[in-house]
Each structure stands twice: as structure tokens, then as C-alpha cells.
XYZ file of C-alpha atoms in Angstrom:
336
model
C 8.638 -16.520 78.174
C 5.666 -18.174 76.509
C 4.749 -14.908 74.773
C 8.285 -14.540 73.472
C 8.213 -18.045 71.988
C 4.871 -17.339 70.267
C 6.256 -14.170 68.723
C 9.297 -16.038 67.373
C 7.056 -18.739 65.904
C 4.765 -16.118 64.352
C 7.732 -14.306 62.753
C 9.066 -17.606 61.408
C 5.679 -18.422 59.856
C 5.559 -15.051 58.108
C 9.073 -15.598 56.768
C 8.141 -19.017 55.415
C 5.036 -17.614 53.713
C 7.021 -14.734 52.197
C 9.687 -17.133 50.940
C 7.055 -19.286 49.272
C 5.435 -16.272 47.636
C 8.800 -15.042 46.294
C 9.593 -18.502 44.909
C 6.192 -18.661 43.217
C 6.729 -15.226 41.689
C 10.177 -16.219 40.368
C 8.758 -19.410 38.832
C 5.884 -17.415 37.257
C 8.278 -14.910 35.710
C 10.521 -17.684 34.388
C 7.517 -19.440 32.848
C 6.289 -16.189 31.351
C 9.713 -15.469 29.860
C 9.900 -18.977 28.402
C 6.424 -18.562 26.902
C 7.448 -15.253 25.299
C 10.620 -16.879 23.987
C 8.618 -19.757 22.502
C 6.140 -17.324 20.934
C 8.915 -15.313 19.323
C 10.530 -18.479 18.042
C 7.217 -19.665 16.598
C 6.445 -16.412 14.769
C 10.088 -15.652 13.921
C 9.183 -11.969 14.420
C 10.412 -9.385 16.943
C 7.844 -7.555 19.041
C 7.869 -4.396 16.891
C 6.976 -6.420 13.783
C 4.121 -8.137 15.636
C 2.829 -4.727 16.771
C 3.118 -3.500 13.180
C 1.117 -6.519 12.040
C -1.663 -5.638 14.485
C -1.705 -2.042 13.257
C -2.128 -3.304 9.690
C -5.171 -5.311 10.671
C -4.606 -8.995 10.048
C -1.185 -8.851 8.407
C -1.100 -12.604 7.805
C -4.033 -12.351 5.392
C -2.086 -10.018 3.068
C -0.242 -12.223 0.634
C 2.017 -11.312 -2.275
C 0.846 -12.945 -5.486
C 2.609 -13.340 -8.813
C -0.224 -11.360 -10.382
C 0.173 -8.378 -8.000
C 1.115 -5.144 -9.757
C 4.188 -4.623 -7.567
C 5.566 -8.047 -8.452
C 4.159 -9.339 -11.716
C 3.946 -6.283 -13.952
C 6.002 -6.569 -17.098
C 7.106 -2.981 -17.598
C 10.053 -0.694 -16.908
C 8.841 0.844 -13.674
C 9.289 -2.212 -11.482
C 10.120 -1.311 -7.848
C 13.867 -1.092 -7.227
C 15.400 -2.920 -4.263
C 18.663 -1.887 -2.591
C 19.434 -4.346 0.162
C 22.360 -2.392 1.674
C 19.954 0.457 2.570
C 16.843 -1.699 3.089
C 15.018 0.300 0.419
C 12.178 -0.571 -1.928
C 11.467 2.360 -4.204
C 8.461 2.674 -6.506
C 9.277 4.907 -9.458
C 6.505 6.643 -11.408
C 7.014 8.021 -14.950
C 7.114 11.842 -15.092
C 8.098 12.005 -11.404
C 11.853 12.099 -11.787
C 12.176 8.368 -12.368
C 15.238 8.653 -14.652
C 17.238 10.607 -12.047
C 16.198 8.242 -9.267
C 17.488 5.281 -11.241
C 20.786 7.098 -11.727
C 21.293 7.523 -7.990
C 20.210 3.939 -7.360
C 23.005 2.780 -9.673
C 25.449 4.961 -7.708
C 24.171 3.552 -4.392
C 24.948 0.080 -5.763
C 28.501 1.064 -6.728
C 27.879 1.613 -10.432
C 28.391 4.593 -12.723
C 25.132 6.597 -12.544
C 25.444 7.429 -16.239
C 25.373 4.604 -18.756
C 28.089 5.391 -21.368
C 25.468 5.827 -24.110
C 24.413 9.433 -23.611
C 21.404 11.324 -24.940
C 18.035 9.761 -25.544
C 19.447 6.257 -26.013
C 21.212 6.519 -22.672
C 17.946 7.532 -20.986
C 16.241 4.478 -22.499
C 19.007 2.202 -21.224
C 18.843 3.657 -17.715
C 15.092 2.939 -17.634
C 15.220 -0.597 -18.990
C 15.618 -3.218 -16.216
C 17.451 -5.411 -18.735
C 20.221 -2.814 -19.185
C 20.329 -0.696 -15.998
C 21.540 -3.589 -13.786
C 19.212 -2.565 -10.949
C 17.657 -5.183 -8.709
C 13.862 -5.260 -8.718
C 11.308 -6.789 -6.373
C 10.478 -9.575 -8.837
C 14.117 -10.753 -8.680
C 13.231 -12.244 -5.263
C 11.061 -15.159 -4.395
C 7.448 -14.355 -3.458
C 8.188 -15.241 0.166
C 11.242 -12.970 0.426
C 9.575 -10.114 -1.427
C 6.518 -10.341 0.847
C 8.745 -10.341 3.943
C 10.533 -7.175 2.778
C 7.252 -5.425 2.005
C 5.883 -6.216 5.460
C 9.040 -5.544 7.472
C 8.820 -2.024 9.017
C 12.635 -1.838 9.082
C 12.538 -1.579 5.303
C 11.743 1.779 3.732
C 9.046 1.542 1.084
C 9.235 4.881 -0.724
C 7.359 6.583 -3.535
C 7.335 10.098 -5.026
C 4.140 11.507 -6.540
C 3.256 14.612 -8.539
C 0.285 16.934 -8.775
C -1.914 15.244 -11.457
C -2.523 18.233 -13.745
C 1.172 19.047 -13.755
C 2.155 15.449 -14.406
C -0.342 15.055 -17.253
C 0.981 18.233 -18.864
C 4.503 16.867 -18.645
C 3.394 13.620 -20.309
C 1.529 15.585 -22.990
C 4.522 17.775 -23.863
C 6.993 14.927 -23.783
C 5.071 12.041 -25.343
C 2.625 13.864 -27.636
C 4.168 17.175 -28.697
C 7.891 16.330 -28.697
C 8.200 12.571 -29.103
C 5.547 12.226 -31.771
C 6.424 8.638 -32.694
C 5.855 7.439 -29.153
C 2.195 8.529 -29.130
C 1.570 7.421 -32.719
C 2.854 3.914 -31.982
C 0.988 3.793 -28.732
C -2.392 5.309 -29.619
C -2.659 5.808 -33.402
C -1.562 2.363 -34.442
C -3.770 0.055 -36.548
C -2.237 -3.071 -34.972
C -3.067 -1.886 -31.456
C -6.499 -0.555 -32.400
C -7.821 -2.736 -35.279
C -11.420 -1.556 -34.748
C -10.644 2.163 -34.811
C -12.326 3.743 -37.886
C -9.962 4.897 -40.591
C -10.926 8.559 -40.269
C -10.322 8.487 -36.487
C -6.952 6.822 -37.020
C -5.965 9.506 -39.504
C -7.245 12.229 -37.185
C -5.120 10.797 -34.373
C -1.978 10.837 -36.460
C -2.689 14.356 -37.704
C -3.247 15.660 -34.173
C 0.025 14.336 -32.747
C 2.528 17.151 -32.343
C -0.093 19.844 -31.980
C -0.641 21.657 -28.714
C -4.187 20.379 -28.225
C -4.151 18.911 -24.727
C -7.915 18.255 -24.777
C -7.512 15.790 -27.632
C -4.601 14.123 -25.839
C -6.663 13.734 -22.657
C -9.660 12.290 -24.511
C -7.609 9.874 -26.634
C -5.793 8.469 -23.607
C -9.071 7.279 -22.122
C -8.896 4.076 -24.143
C -5.148 4.146 -24.774
C -3.545 3.429 -21.432
C 0.098 4.096 -20.656
C 2.131 4.484 -17.461
C 3.173 8.017 -18.406
C -0.382 9.312 -18.028
C -2.023 6.540 -16.013
C -3.175 6.936 -12.420
C -0.359 7.178 -9.893
C -2.660 5.454 -7.418
C -2.470 2.328 -9.576
C 1.305 2.067 -9.266
C 0.634 -0.294 -6.358
C -2.100 -2.780 -5.605
C -4.521 -1.216 -3.128
C -3.601 -3.795 -0.436
C 0.064 -2.691 -0.492
C -0.461 1.067 -0.137
C -0.674 0.874 3.706
C 2.889 -0.464 3.745
C 4.344 2.617 2.048
C 6.166 4.465 4.836
C 7.709 7.322 2.865
C 5.823 9.542 0.412
C 7.693 12.375 -1.302
C 6.267 15.090 -3.556
C 7.479 16.664 -6.753
C 6.602 20.145 -5.485
C 8.992 19.664 -2.535
C 11.435 17.429 -4.372
C 14.690 18.885 -3.020
C 13.625 18.706 0.617
C 11.964 15.303 0.344
C 14.789 13.692 -1.650
C 17.339 14.908 0.886
C 15.155 13.711 3.773
C 14.796 10.236 2.262
C 18.506 9.810 1.514
C 19.445 10.992 5.002
C 17.083 8.395 6.527
C 18.702 5.520 4.616
C 21.672 4.031 6.481
C 24.039 1.398 5.083
C 23.874 -1.895 6.959
C 27.551 -2.293 6.169
C 29.107 0.822 7.699
C 26.268 3.054 9.008
C 26.878 5.839 6.482
C 23.750 7.494 5.078
C 22.945 7.466 1.375
C 22.968 11.265 1.463
C 26.572 11.422 2.723
C 27.789 8.716 0.368
C 26.073 9.536 -2.945
C 23.605 12.410 -2.541
C 25.430 15.351 -1.001
C 27.532 16.158 -4.071
C 28.288 14.958 -7.598
C 25.078 16.227 -9.230
C 23.915 19.222 -11.201
C 25.451 20.879 -14.248
C 28.855 21.395 -12.639
C 28.825 18.139 -10.686
C 29.128 19.937 -7.346
C 25.476 20.067 -6.364
C 23.342 17.800 -4.236
C 20.950 15.262 -5.709
C 17.682 16.911 -6.856
C 18.648 20.201 -5.153
C 16.738 22.712 -7.298
C 14.897 25.951 -6.610
C 11.333 25.213 -5.474
C 10.080 28.738 -6.155
C 11.382 28.803 -9.706
C 9.915 25.380 -10.441
C 6.516 26.299 -8.999
C 6.363 29.536 -10.990
C 7.314 27.850 -14.281
C 4.859 25.004 -13.681
C 1.978 27.383 -13.006
C 2.745 29.378 -16.155
C 2.761 26.206 -18.253
C -0.505 24.985 -16.782
C -2.224 28.241 -17.714
C -0.650 28.142 -21.152
C -2.082 24.748 -22.150
C -5.155 24.131 -19.983
C -8.530 25.797 -20.372
C -11.640 25.501 -18.228
C -12.943 22.455 -20.128
C -9.720 20.472 -20.103
C -9.175 21.217 -16.431
C -12.662 19.949 -15.590
C -12.018 16.854 -17.717
C -8.897 15.994 -15.700
C -10.673 16.556 -12.391
C -13.379 14.123 -13.471
C -11.367 11.357 -15.154
C -8.383 11.419 -12.795
C -10.482 12.086 -9.663
C -8.995 9.114 -7.802
C -5.669 10.954 -7.662
C -7.153 13.391 -5.129
C -9.113 10.719 -3.210
C -6.488 8.145 -2.188
C -5.829 8.559 1.555
C -2.131 7.661 1.380
C -0.995 10.898 -0.228
C -2.511 14.332 -0.592
C -2.479 17.152 -3.131
C -3.906 20.582 -2.650
C -6.065 20.820 -5.756
C -4.797 23.466 -8.173
C -7.821 25.390 -9.460
C -6.777 27.280 -12.599
C -10.223 28.494 -13.668
């Protein structure tokens, strides 16, 4: 009988101990949950954003300033913001920027073509004062910084092989649009110290197919059409770019980007709504859906037509940073 009583008491003691342990565990979990709740409330960030911050290093030390290139630059290639698709897009001249601005207008419910057609229409579509597109500098510094840091926002950019892009700038802004280069680089008001004979030589050269002169003259005559693509963003903001597309795979990359962008209003992708059709000569094609092979062949022929060994070496030296930035990559085209 005594043994039976001892067993009952022993079992009761174990039960009491177990109950206490369970209660302590429940209290601990509740306290831990409350602590996590308080932490989230204090940071106002979900866990995935905090993890993203840690991956970026010390995210809190990266601040958007009025003088930052992405915010304070006073030129036509300001980054476009489309809130419905949580998109910030950094356009670069000579990398399809006109067409991108057309589709951005369509994504925002506007006519992609401004009524003024031809060259004037292209100017109007580029100018932030006339294209009615929202840019990053339209937001406060705090809001713009938040969007740049938020991993739920797509920060996209398209880049182009440097030699090919420089050739495009040369043919467009030096050979064809002679007045553009003359006003930019052969202008007495812009270059008051340039000797008279050099100024005359510059004006005489414009329109000729001498790419070496163009490359040399642009060394002290900067312009976004032939400037470094790597300088489109401040170095501190490059790690936040989470989509890089390439001109040599434009069709595939443009389609991939638009399919990844989903409307916060109805869940429809940008590709389905504005990219799948309505483009091309007959208006039935997809946005930027061109033949890669034909483009690559034509580009290679043009490169060989205008470059020589000296001009190619000059580009590789003066635009070397284009191949060195770790955030995008080009297989170097070696012509000679």
C-alpha cells in the first residue's frame, strides 16, 4: 500500500513539473512573438526587406541625396517610375530609350505616340516636360529612397555593347544630325578657349565618316549619347538594380521584363496588357520583337565598316570601365 502511494505521489510530481515547463515555454514563445512584433513595428519593414538590407551591407548608411545622379540630374534620361507595376526604369540613350518611353506611356494609359510625328515627335517623347511620364525626382527624397531600396520594386536597366553603342551615336549625332554635334562640340560659346583652327576643323569634320575624330573629340565634349553607361547611376545605387537587359538579346529580355511586371490593381502583367501586340510596322507584333540574328549580322558588318584597329583600341582604352563594372557583362567584341 505504501509503495502504491509513493508511486502516485511521484507521478503527480512529474505532472506538476511538466505543467510548469509547458507554461514557461508558452510564456517564452509569447514574449518572443511580442518582441518580434515590436521590432517589426519599430523598423516598419517586413522580414524580407530586413534580410535584403543585410545582404546590401549596412543598408541604412545608403542615403539618397539631391545631388545623386539618379535624382538630381537635369537631363532627359531621368529614371521613369510606374507605380502600378512597381517599376523604376533607367533609360540610356542609344539603347532603345525612345521605344521604352512609348510603352511606358501606354502602361500609364496614354497614347504611346505623341500626335507630332517624325523627329519633332521623337523629341517630345524624350522630353520629361512633354511626355507626361513620372520620374524619380517627382517624389520626395524619402519616398524615392524607399522605392529604390524596396526589393518588391523592379529597378531595371538595358545596356548595349560599347563599340556598337558608340557607332550608333556616331552615325546618328555626328554623320546624320550634323547640327547636334556642331552645337554640342564645335561651339565657341561652349568652348571659348578652343583655338580657331581647331574649331573650324571640328565643324569641317562633322558629317564625315571619320569615327576616330569623333571618338577623340568627345573626350572633352561629354554627352549622354556617348558617355559611359556605367555612369547612368551613382555607384552606390548599382547594387539595387535587380533587372539588367541587353540590346543583343532585346526581344527576349524585353518580353521577360514585361512578363515579370504585374499590375497591383488587377494582377495582369504588362506583357499581356500592352506588350503582346500593338507594335511593329503593321501594329500586330509584340514590343521589341525583332530578329536577333539579323540584328547581330548587320551590327557586325557596320562595326567592320567604320572601325579600324586604332579606333577599336582607342575605345577599349577610353571606355574600359564599360567592361569592368561587375553589375553587367559584355563579351568583348574583338574586330582586329
